[in-house]
């Protein structure tokens, strides 16, 4: 039963469960939204703990065990804060911006394989969906930068635009090598293609992994690429004029993105929900369910992103563009050729 | 974009941005009016005075003794040398002698202050370039040095330690061992800074060949302190015009070669090492020196008519005090030569042509304190 991508998504969304037509799509949506919101709370706490321990501090301690409730109070504080809109701001655009950033960050989860068969919609263009949806996020940043009517916000938005067109190309090219090796764009297919060994263990896969890690940092606006909100240069960049609930949405989107990109990295390069191939000696009976491996790998990736953020200084905008255009794009183009050679050597066909 | 003020050039290409006085990386309340073309700074104007507290005018209506604590409020992260310069000028004016033990205590306090101030600089340079962890590392070590200064003077920021004719208090018991231990810890952490920050590829890309101040330009604009020495000019008041007992200590004056942001950063790391050398020598030297720590002032303190100028090497450069007496209770005129003002004033046209991110780096690298600029 072959369906087109849109057809398959629509079918999935309106499928019924237990004869009730709404449940089929309501349950996954509620589950994913709940998971994103809950994960963001935990990730913000983790970010504080990680940064604290890197900086020889201890991070939040007082609200809840080891400060776990700190984020909850912070979120509540943001929700009851006055929502300040500058008098000369473009109210509609300013209101739209956080949601334009947040929506793609959630839509990505539609194709995420959390475990064996745990996918909301197994699109056959899953990776293309991920790439295209994630590239919508910076549009919201540009809207926020323009709508706030603040010169620092505008500079932040413009930086974000320049950054987007720079990192997106090497990012897609890096994923392209993997698509060639797997012969599929479906996220489930990518995981299945790694049943022997993860792509990161192959030479082209390793190069693509490193390049994708760098572009993911740029995509997340994290150090060393946190240029759109560089607080020592642009005050707070595109979020300068935001407060209260809208700021909270930006904040939530940032961590939803962090989680999404960690999950994509895990799915594409690190074998997804399958146990790591280096642990081949484990007997089948001792293995955890796929979703646990997925969670463990994702947490490690989140930690890596946070580790990098709290260690490195920030690049200048022209240096960032140089890295992407003059460094990463040639590397990824060469990597595509390397992937071809690798495919010939390992005698894998393009299409399975 | 509405709200734009046209200064000239093409209004569609350029934008006038007001950086400060509340901008996070203007180190206090400096206001920069920069005209940017995209990310490039076409023109730059400094607006100072947001922290002006009439130090010089107030000094004309207070007694000499009352004036000393005010000097701590100028360069508030490097307070000790300010007080020293003022006391030195007053002592010159009144012909007061300073006891030998007090001379040692002054050196210890001033050099500890230099270490603390440079550690703060190392940290703020980190935040200016986006490395927040470096800021907390710098603050962590500074805290330990501040603890030493607190043990000496009882205060953590504005010490009022150096008084006319001596110092406020003697060293507490066991200070020497504690100080040496702390300095060892601070120095042992500098390799960590190198790993995290100084040798970081990104930092070097950001700081090397950025904001170059040639030696000749630096001299012409009246730069001083580490900012001048980073350009390769060997001018250090402790060497060129020794005051106190600095001629008794062995220390090097670190020099930079390129005068870029990176040189101005590393030169302060090396000065921390030299200052710690001086403190160690002073702690050894003070052991055999007893006696009073202050020459008492008898009756009303009214120096004879005349003028005096004294300058010392502060953490940011050459701090000078010029005091004129007409024989009254308070100075007839008091003028401060502030190192930050000199360093900042010359920078205005050096910032042109760099990017916004570089402006932050260059401004951070001269280590301005606005209390010192505005006075």
XYZ file of C-alpha atoms in Angstrom:
727
model
C 0.000 0.000 0.000
C 2.005 2.995 -1.267
C 0.822 6.472 -0.390
C 2.212 9.851 -1.265
C 3.781 11.750 1.630
C 0.936 14.224 2.146
C -1.661 11.525 1.633
C 0.059 9.344 4.187
C 0.206 12.175 6.716
C -3.458 13.048 6.213
C -4.408 9.413 6.512
C -2.451 9.102 9.684
C -3.934 12.234 11.187
C -7.539 11.283 10.597
C -7.255 7.612 11.389
C -9.595 6.539 14.122
C -8.872 4.533 17.228
C -11.404 2.246 18.867
C -13.945 3.581 16.403
C -13.566 7.149 17.658
C -12.348 9.224 14.714
C -10.496 11.931 16.688
C -8.415 9.745 19.013
C -6.027 8.552 16.322
C -4.459 11.928 15.891
C -5.375 13.524 19.213
C -3.398 11.081 21.308
C -0.084 11.457 19.464
C -0.450 15.242 19.395
C -1.133 15.461 23.116
C 1.679 13.044 23.857
C 4.212 14.898 21.711
C 3.223 18.356 22.972
C 3.281 17.122 26.550
C 6.655 15.506 26.050
C 8.107 18.663 24.492
C 6.832 20.904 27.281
C 7.969 18.539 30.008
C 11.326 17.885 28.345
C 11.914 21.622 27.976
C 11.438 22.098 31.713
C 13.923 19.336 32.461
C 16.362 20.524 29.799
C 16.386 24.076 31.172
C 17.189 22.640 34.586
C 19.873 20.455 33.000
C 21.323 23.425 31.170
C 21.653 25.291 34.443
C 23.179 22.334 36.210
C 25.628 21.650 33.370
C 26.647 25.286 33.082
C 26.928 25.522 36.845
C 29.213 22.543 37.182
C 31.330 23.637 34.211
C 31.738 27.022 35.862
C 32.575 25.483 39.250
C 29.212 26.486 40.652
C 26.420 24.151 41.686
C 23.494 25.592 39.788
C 19.971 25.801 41.235
C 19.607 23.993 44.547
C 16.826 25.432 46.644
C 13.500 24.831 44.886
C 12.771 21.148 44.967
C 15.387 18.404 45.049
C 18.545 19.803 43.442
C 16.578 22.760 42.174
C 14.319 20.695 39.909
C 11.362 22.998 40.515
C 13.345 26.134 39.700
C 12.252 26.053 36.075
C 8.618 25.587 37.072
C 8.675 28.736 39.172
C 10.510 30.576 36.415
C 7.902 29.517 33.887
C 5.096 30.631 36.218
C 6.851 33.952 36.763
C 7.112 34.500 33.010
C 3.415 33.688 32.574
C 2.212 36.249 35.114
C 4.605 38.961 33.987
C 3.298 42.016 32.204
C 3.487 41.623 28.456
C 5.262 44.760 27.303
C 4.884 45.787 23.671
C 6.866 48.830 22.526
C 4.494 51.578 21.362
C 6.001 51.675 17.877
C 6.222 47.913 17.438
C 4.316 46.030 14.783
C 2.006 44.239 17.211
C 0.853 41.475 14.891
C 4.306 40.540 13.640
C 5.699 40.741 17.141
C 2.966 38.433 18.407
C 3.421 36.012 15.504
C 7.163 35.646 15.830
C 7.405 33.355 18.891
C 4.820 30.996 17.452
C 6.487 30.929 14.045
C 9.615 29.834 15.879
C 7.810 27.384 18.129
C 5.588 25.621 15.596
C 8.341 24.109 13.412
C 10.176 23.016 16.547
C 7.137 20.883 17.441
C 6.257 19.784 13.890
C 9.636 18.066 13.612
C 8.519 15.483 16.155
C 5.865 14.206 13.741
C 8.419 12.015 11.966
C 10.631 11.198 14.941
C 11.067 7.446 15.575
C 11.042 7.304 19.370
C 11.164 3.537 19.380
C 10.402 0.541 17.213
C 7.199 1.571 15.434
C 6.797 4.594 17.702
C 6.423 7.168 14.974
C 3.493 9.538 14.634
C 3.789 9.545 10.847
C 6.379 7.496 9.050
C 6.767 9.743 6.023
C 8.917 8.373 3.238
C 10.465 11.870 2.976
C 11.008 12.125 6.727
C 14.447 13.708 6.588
C 13.339 16.217 3.948
C 10.406 17.110 6.228
C 12.818 17.669 9.121
C 15.169 19.865 7.113
C 12.460 21.967 5.529
C 10.434 22.436 8.691
C 13.469 23.373 10.780
C 14.524 26.010 8.272
C 11.254 27.852 8.985
C 12.345 28.707 12.532
C 14.701 31.565 11.590
C 11.810 33.198 9.697
C 10.221 33.723 13.103
C 13.457 35.194 14.409
C 13.564 37.639 11.504
C 9.893 38.541 12.152
C 10.686 39.087 15.829
C 13.665 41.241 14.940
C 11.604 43.340 12.567
C 8.392 43.534 14.572
C 9.996 44.663 17.856
C 11.094 47.936 16.278
C 14.422 47.901 17.970
C 17.697 48.305 16.140
C 19.405 45.608 18.172
C 16.549 43.216 17.402
C 16.783 44.084 13.736
C 20.527 43.396 13.709
C 19.854 40.095 15.445
C 17.213 39.148 12.888
C 19.501 40.053 9.996
C 22.302 38.008 11.510
C 19.914 35.109 11.803
C 19.044 35.389 8.104
C 22.710 35.475 7.113
C 23.360 32.541 9.399
C 20.448 30.507 8.019
C 21.599 30.588 4.400
C 25.115 29.696 5.511
C 24.578 26.702 7.759
C 21.616 25.205 5.928
C 23.616 24.192 2.849
C 26.384 22.222 4.610
C 23.745 20.783 6.918
C 21.702 19.394 4.021
C 24.811 18.217 2.181
C 25.996 16.389 5.294
C 22.640 14.655 5.610
C 22.771 13.949 1.859
C 25.742 11.637 2.306
C 23.779 9.657 4.872
C 20.703 9.477 2.628
C 22.920 8.073 -0.122
C 24.292 5.426 2.192
C 20.912 4.482 3.605
C 19.063 4.711 0.313
C 16.036 6.169 2.052
C 14.774 9.422 3.533
C 12.312 7.808 5.874
C 13.393 8.206 9.507
C 12.380 4.611 10.255
C 14.343 3.523 7.199
C 17.409 5.426 8.387
C 17.283 3.610 11.718
C 16.755 0.270 9.988
C 19.747 0.919 7.723
C 21.921 1.131 10.840
C 21.083 -2.306 12.185
C 24.653 -3.557 11.612
C 26.628 -0.473 12.615
C 25.887 3.204 13.084
C 26.634 5.609 10.254
C 28.961 7.546 12.534
C 31.331 4.562 12.446
C 31.831 4.847 8.680
C 34.331 7.431 7.332
C 31.805 9.485 5.345
C 29.341 9.155 8.191
C 31.872 10.468 10.711
C 32.694 13.496 8.586
C 28.997 14.178 8.045
C 28.401 13.785 11.792
C 31.025 16.385 12.714
C 29.788 18.827 10.086
C 26.188 18.297 11.137
C 27.138 18.905 14.772
C 28.643 22.272 13.824
C 25.648 23.284 11.723
C 23.280 22.114 14.445
C 24.989 24.513 16.858
C 24.366 27.292 14.352
C 20.783 26.156 13.911
C 20.244 26.228 17.658
C 21.840 29.691 18.011
C 24.184 28.313 20.615
C 27.800 29.182 21.257
C 30.020 29.545 19.270
C 27.254 30.616 16.875
C 24.824 32.445 19.158
C 25.123 35.544 17.007
C 21.402 36.435 16.663
C 21.082 36.898 20.413
C 24.721 37.678 21.280
C 24.087 39.328 24.616
C 27.389 41.174 24.869
C 26.999 42.660 21.405
C 23.287 43.006 20.607
C 21.923 43.318 24.177
C 19.675 40.282 23.624
C 19.324 40.339 19.841
C 15.888 39.448 18.571
C 14.450 38.832 22.066
C 15.431 42.291 23.388
C 11.874 43.629 23.461
C 10.139 40.403 24.433
C 8.825 39.730 27.899
C 6.349 37.528 29.674
C 4.523 34.828 27.794
C 5.995 35.584 24.373
C 9.498 35.371 25.785
C 8.553 32.088 27.428
C 7.478 30.720 24.046
C 10.821 31.720 22.538
C 12.530 30.021 25.428
C 10.422 26.890 25.046
C 11.113 26.819 21.307
C 14.841 27.045 21.924
C 14.793 23.956 24.086
C 12.303 22.115 21.877
C 14.779 22.742 19.059
C 17.666 21.538 21.173
C 15.831 18.319 21.891
C 14.705 17.915 18.276
C 18.188 18.371 16.862
C 19.640 15.952 19.412
C 17.019 13.399 18.397
C 17.707 13.930 14.693
C 21.445 13.495 15.275
C 20.745 10.307 17.201
C 18.384 8.965 14.535
C 20.545 9.803 11.553
C 24.029 9.112 12.856
C 23.855 7.145 16.081
C 21.489 4.309 15.265
C 18.272 5.754 16.667
C 16.437 3.515 19.113
C 18.689 0.505 18.491
C 21.271 -0.425 21.104
C 24.761 0.845 20.246
C 26.589 -1.610 17.998
C 29.651 -1.398 20.235
C 27.572 -3.261 22.828
C 27.070 -6.287 20.494
C 28.176 -8.643 23.272
C 25.041 -7.889 25.286
C 22.638 -10.837 25.169
C 19.263 -10.049 23.642
C 17.540 -10.682 26.962
C 19.582 -7.925 28.670
C 18.593 -5.282 26.180
C 16.420 -2.328 27.017
C 13.388 -1.339 24.982
C 14.259 0.918 22.056
C 12.761 4.042 23.604
C 15.250 3.828 26.481
C 18.233 3.686 24.160
C 16.743 6.595 22.262
C 16.354 8.596 25.467
C 19.865 7.777 26.657
C 21.488 8.715 23.359
C 19.430 11.898 23.121
C 20.435 12.957 26.624
C 24.089 12.439 25.742
C 23.700 14.586 22.633
C 21.922 17.308 24.620
C 24.786 17.261 27.080
C 27.322 17.552 24.252
C 25.515 20.611 22.883
C 25.432 22.198 26.335
C 29.053 21.320 26.985
C 30.133 23.053 23.783
C 27.990 26.076 24.521
C 29.480 26.698 27.938
C 33.065 26.184 26.821
C 33.631 28.207 23.674
C 33.722 31.939 22.979
C 31.586 33.381 20.215
C 32.660 33.745 16.597
C 32.211 36.976 14.733
C 29.532 36.993 12.029
C 31.980 37.116 9.110
C 34.051 34.318 10.640
C 30.907 32.255 11.030
C 30.032 32.790 7.354
C 33.598 31.897 6.392
C 33.456 28.678 8.365
C 30.267 27.628 6.616
C 30.939 28.742 3.059
C 34.677 28.192 2.783
C 35.106 25.358 5.238
C 32.047 23.192 5.632
C 30.588 23.295 2.111
C 33.790 22.038 0.398
C 34.162 19.385 3.099
C 30.596 18.149 2.664
C 30.873 18.160 -1.138
C 34.024 16.067 -0.857
C 32.180 13.902 1.620
C 29.461 13.183 -0.947
C 32.160 11.865 -3.289
C 33.639 9.863 -0.425
C 30.204 8.395 0.282
C 29.992 7.262 -3.358
C 33.372 5.546 -3.065
C 32.314 3.984 0.205
C 29.119 2.665 -1.367
C 31.064 1.112 -4.233
C 33.511 -0.499 -1.807
C 30.829 -1.911 0.447
C 28.707 -2.869 -2.568
C 25.521 -1.354 -1.314
C 23.052 -0.391 -3.936
C 21.522 3.091 -4.038
C 17.987 1.937 -3.834
C 16.908 -1.032 -1.859
C 13.133 52.211 9.632
C 11.419 54.921 11.626
C 13.302 56.510 14.465
C 16.457 56.640 12.437
C 18.563 59.746 12.652
C 20.402 60.600 9.522
C 23.974 61.664 10.083
C 25.070 61.702 6.486
C 25.916 59.184 3.845
C 23.249 56.941 2.442
C 20.247 56.710 4.790
C 19.252 53.369 3.318
C 22.595 51.796 4.039
C 23.387 53.271 7.406
C 21.765 53.134 10.793
C 22.516 55.168 13.880
C 22.605 52.901 16.905
C 22.757 54.021 20.483
C 24.996 51.604 22.353
C 24.592 52.199 26.044
C 24.437 53.563 28.670
C 22.539 50.402 29.650
C 24.184 48.148 27.094
C 25.604 45.055 28.829
C 29.139 45.382 27.535
C 29.916 49.053 27.899
C 31.386 48.312 31.341
C 29.155 50.625 33.272
C 27.528 53.680 31.825
C 29.439 54.577 28.708
C 27.259 55.612 25.796
C 28.476 55.024 22.281
C 26.700 56.561 19.363
C 27.715 54.381 16.462
C 26.754 54.715 12.853
C 26.701 51.268 11.357
C 26.535 50.106 7.802
C 25.352 46.538 8.240
C 27.775 45.246 10.832
C 30.515 47.765 10.075
C 31.001 50.789 12.279
C 31.303 53.858 10.103
C 31.562 56.391 12.863
C 31.651 56.403 16.613
C 31.116 59.023 19.301
C 31.604 58.517 23.011
C 29.277 60.213 25.439
C 30.567 60.156 28.977
C 29.471 61.751 32.211
C 26.720 59.411 33.377
C 28.751 58.626 36.493
C 30.098 62.099 37.151
C 30.213 62.738 40.896
C 32.105 66.039 41.101
C 35.073 64.407 42.763
C 37.354 67.372 42.101
C 34.877 70.064 43.135
C 33.738 68.252 46.290
C 37.378 67.891 47.263
C 37.720 71.651 47.406
C 35.220 71.873 50.258
C 36.321 68.882 52.327
C 39.412 68.493 54.440
C 42.403 66.587 53.104
C 41.645 63.612 55.332
C 37.994 63.532 54.269
C 39.032 63.490 50.625
C 40.962 60.223 50.738
C 37.990 57.793 50.777
C 36.482 59.565 47.762
C 39.402 58.388 45.647
C 38.306 54.763 46.129
C 35.121 55.598 44.230
C 36.962 56.572 41.074
C 38.379 53.311 39.853
C 36.279 51.125 42.095
C 37.676 47.788 40.955
C 41.243 49.010 41.416
C 40.757 51.297 44.393
C 44.036 51.075 46.313
C 46.347 52.878 43.836
C 43.954 55.872 43.633
C 44.225 56.413 47.364
C 47.945 55.921 47.161
C 48.332 58.619 44.506
C 46.270 61.084 46.514
C 48.085 60.339 49.770
C 51.423 60.612 47.973
C 50.506 64.057 46.670
C 49.308 65.215 50.096
C 52.430 63.828 51.760
C 54.616 65.652 49.245
C 52.682 68.820 49.930
C 52.976 68.527 53.710
C 56.458 66.987 53.751
C 55.263 63.940 55.725
C 57.444 60.876 56.106
C 55.927 57.407 55.728
C 57.144 54.686 58.128
C 59.061 51.813 56.516
C 56.487 49.187 57.507
C 53.688 51.215 55.960
C 55.613 51.387 52.683
C 55.659 47.595 52.537
C 51.962 47.361 53.429
C 51.133 49.823 50.661
C 53.001 47.738 48.111
C 51.238 44.548 49.252
C 47.803 46.152 49.071
C 48.420 47.815 45.717
C 49.777 44.698 44.057
C 46.990 42.483 45.438
C 44.600 45.057 44.060
C 46.288 44.883 40.670
C 45.896 41.094 40.663
C 42.218 41.345 41.638
C 41.542 43.972 39.003
C 43.307 42.050 36.254
C 41.420 38.879 37.191
C 38.173 40.774 36.792
C 39.415 42.013 33.425
C 40.190 38.461 32.333
C 36.626 37.520 33.229
C 34.875 40.457 31.588
C 36.948 39.927 28.451
C 35.413 36.458 28.458
C 31.824 37.717 28.582
C 32.580 40.357 25.964
C 33.656 37.588 23.608
C 30.818 35.265 24.591
C 32.697 32.902 26.923
C 30.640 33.134 30.090
C 32.569 30.367 31.803
C 35.738 32.461 31.646
C 33.914 35.216 33.530
C 33.110 32.926 36.416
C 36.634 31.538 36.476
C 38.016 35.062 36.708
C 35.551 35.985 39.435
C 36.321 32.814 41.379
C 40.011 33.691 41.687
C 39.316 37.377 42.223
C 37.133 36.468 45.178
C 40.100 34.827 46.917
C 42.293 37.879 46.389
C 39.478 40.140 47.588
C 39.329 37.991 50.733
C 42.989 38.847 51.348
C 42.298 42.549 50.904
C 39.340 42.225 53.258
C 41.615 40.668 55.862
C 44.001 43.604 55.443
C 41.557 46.491 55.336
C 38.153 45.250 56.482
C 36.422 46.134 53.207
C 35.899 44.293 49.955
C 35.547 47.037 47.368
C 36.347 50.515 48.590
C 39.113 49.842 51.055
C 40.259 53.281 52.234
C 43.394 51.402 53.242
C 46.072 53.917 52.412
C 45.883 56.957 54.671
C 47.843 60.187 54.806
C 51.203 59.298 56.352
C 50.739 55.519 56.348
C 48.066 52.847 56.162
C 44.894 52.040 58.122
C 45.836 48.764 59.809
C 48.617 46.280 60.172
C 48.533 42.766 58.735
C 46.415 40.224 60.635
C 48.084 37.149 62.129
C 49.099 34.477 59.667
C 48.493 36.736 56.707
C 51.755 35.954 54.928
C 51.148 32.193 54.749
C 47.564 32.732 53.677
C 48.548 35.214 50.998
C 51.265 32.962 49.580
C 48.849 30.039 49.527
C 46.213 32.085 47.716
C 48.704 33.412 45.190
C 49.908 29.875 44.506
C 46.312 28.836 43.818
C 45.688 31.805 41.549
C 48.850 31.192 39.554
C 48.123 27.476 39.303
C 44.787 28.314 37.658
C 46.303 30.443 34.889
C 47.161 27.310 32.818
C 43.428 26.514 33.000
C 42.682 29.920 31.506
C 45.160 29.145 28.737
C 43.433 25.869 27.935
C 39.944 27.301 28.068
C 40.432 30.718 26.595
C 43.866 32.158 25.875
C 44.944 29.460 23.429
C 41.459 28.916 22.107
C 41.377 29.098 18.324
C 38.168 31.120 18.350
C 39.577 33.646 20.791
C 42.711 34.089 18.709
C 40.608 34.603 15.584
C 38.559 37.182 17.446
C 41.405 38.995 19.179
C 44.551 38.804 17.060
C 45.143 41.713 14.678
C 41.923 43.289 15.944
C 41.952 46.837 17.303
C 45.658 47.380 16.693
C 47.001 50.493 18.405
C 50.486 51.342 17.042
C 53.011 52.532 19.635
C 53.216 56.020 18.157
C 49.426 56.455 18.160
C 49.226 55.150 21.711
C 51.786 57.693 22.889
C 50.151 60.548 21.009
C 46.769 59.847 22.582
C 48.096 59.613 26.127
C 47.430 55.926 26.633
C 49.002 54.399 29.707
C 49.229 51.233 31.716
C 48.848 47.767 30.198
C 47.077 49.284 27.181
C 50.219 51.274 26.318
C 52.626 48.472 27.176
C 50.722 46.079 24.916
C 51.771 48.355 22.055
C 55.389 47.844 23.062
C 56.107 51.072 24.952
C 57.992 50.233 28.170
C 56.313 52.848 30.335
C 55.512 51.761 33.861
C 55.469 54.370 36.623
C 56.875 51.803 39.038
C 59.975 51.647 36.808
C 60.181 55.050 35.177
C 59.409 57.201 38.207
C 59.678 54.855 41.207
C 57.544 55.802 44.188
C 57.303 54.139 47.586
C 59.840 51.351 47.765
C 59.356 49.853 44.300
C 63.070 50.264 43.553
C 63.784 47.475 46.060
C 61.783 44.786 44.256
C 62.666 42.615 41.317
C 59.983 42.445 38.667
C 59.650 42.534 34.907
C 57.486 44.894 32.920
C 55.702 42.667 30.380
C 55.546 44.174 26.913
C 53.348 43.337 23.969
C 54.470 43.550 20.372
C 51.403 44.039 18.185
C 49.142 46.223 20.305
C 46.075 44.194 19.394
C 43.280 42.936 21.640
C 45.088 39.655 22.183
C 48.240 41.411 23.420
C 46.235 43.581 25.763
C 44.617 40.438 27.141
C 47.767 38.338 27.624
C 49.818 41.216 29.022
C 47.470 41.377 31.993
C 47.827 37.663 32.603
C 51.593 38.149 32.723
C 51.231 41.160 35.004
C 49.335 38.977 37.475
C 52.458 36.814 37.682
C 54.754 39.806 38.148
C 52.511 41.349 40.807
C 52.475 38.103 42.687
C 56.311 38.136 42.572
C 56.295 41.599 44.125
C 53.824 40.577 46.840
C 55.996 37.596 47.774
C 59.099 39.785 48.023
C 57.219 42.367 50.063
C 55.867 39.700 52.421
C 59.425 38.467 52.985
C 60.803 41.988 53.320
C 58.206 43.132 55.856
C 59.133 40.425 58.373
C 62.192 42.263 59.647
C 60.539 45.695 59.592
C 58.701 46.747 62.719
C 57.616 50.087 63.987
C 54.564 52.245 63.426
C 52.343 51.989 60.383
C 51.302 55.635 60.291
C 52.846 59.024 61.007
C 50.310 60.709 63.267
C 48.894 64.026 62.154
C 48.924 66.524 64.997
C 46.211 69.137 65.294
C 44.539 70.574 62.240
C 46.054 69.312 59.038
C 46.893 72.385 56.980
C 49.755 71.960 54.542
C 51.788 75.027 53.658
C 50.819 76.877 50.455
C 52.204 75.272 47.346
C 51.405 72.470 44.897
C 52.295 68.830 44.493
C 51.810 66.218 41.816
C 52.164 62.523 42.449
C 51.398 59.618 40.182
C 51.364 55.868 40.645
C 50.870 52.865 38.395
C 47.262 51.825 38.848
C 45.726 48.671 37.452
C 44.658 50.604 34.357
C 47.563 52.963 33.994
C 49.045 56.180 35.236
C 46.915 57.612 38.096
C 47.952 61.157 38.921
C 46.829 63.660 41.543
C 47.646 67.346 41.335
C 46.859 69.235 44.517
C 47.197 72.973 45.170
C 47.160 74.237 48.735
C 46.645 77.807 49.906
C 47.272 76.842 53.493
C 43.643 76.121 54.322
C 41.857 73.023 55.636
C 40.930 71.855 52.176
C 42.772 71.873 48.853
C 42.399 74.969 46.734
C 42.320 72.766 43.668
C 42.488 69.049 43.159
C 42.904 67.541 39.704
C 42.905 63.885 38.843
C 44.741 62.426 35.889
C 42.665 59.366 35.207
C 44.156 56.541 33.151
C 40.780 55.350 31.831
C 39.920 58.767 30.450
C 43.150 58.870 28.484
C 42.742 55.330 27.234
C 39.136 55.902 26.219
C 39.561 59.305 24.600
C 42.122 58.043 22.137
C 39.974 55.119 21.169
C 37.171 57.018 19.466
C 38.619 57.031 15.972
C 40.369 53.668 16.390
C 36.982 51.966 16.585
C 35.932 53.124 13.122
C 35.972 50.481 10.432
C 35.597 47.512 12.776
C 32.488 45.430 13.250
C 30.078 45.758 16.166
C 31.460 42.592 17.714
C 34.984 44.040 17.476
C 33.898 47.282 19.126
C 32.892 45.253 22.167
C 36.212 43.415 22.139
C 38.300 46.580 21.717
C 36.371 48.458 24.372
C 36.725 45.514 26.738
C 40.432 45.184 26.041
C 41.338 48.628 27.390
C 39.579 47.707 30.635
C 37.689 50.932 31.264
C 35.954 51.711 34.520
C 33.461 54.485 34.026
C 33.854 55.708 37.578
C 37.428 56.437 36.646
C 36.531 58.099 33.337
C 33.828 60.395 34.691
C 35.267 61.120 38.170
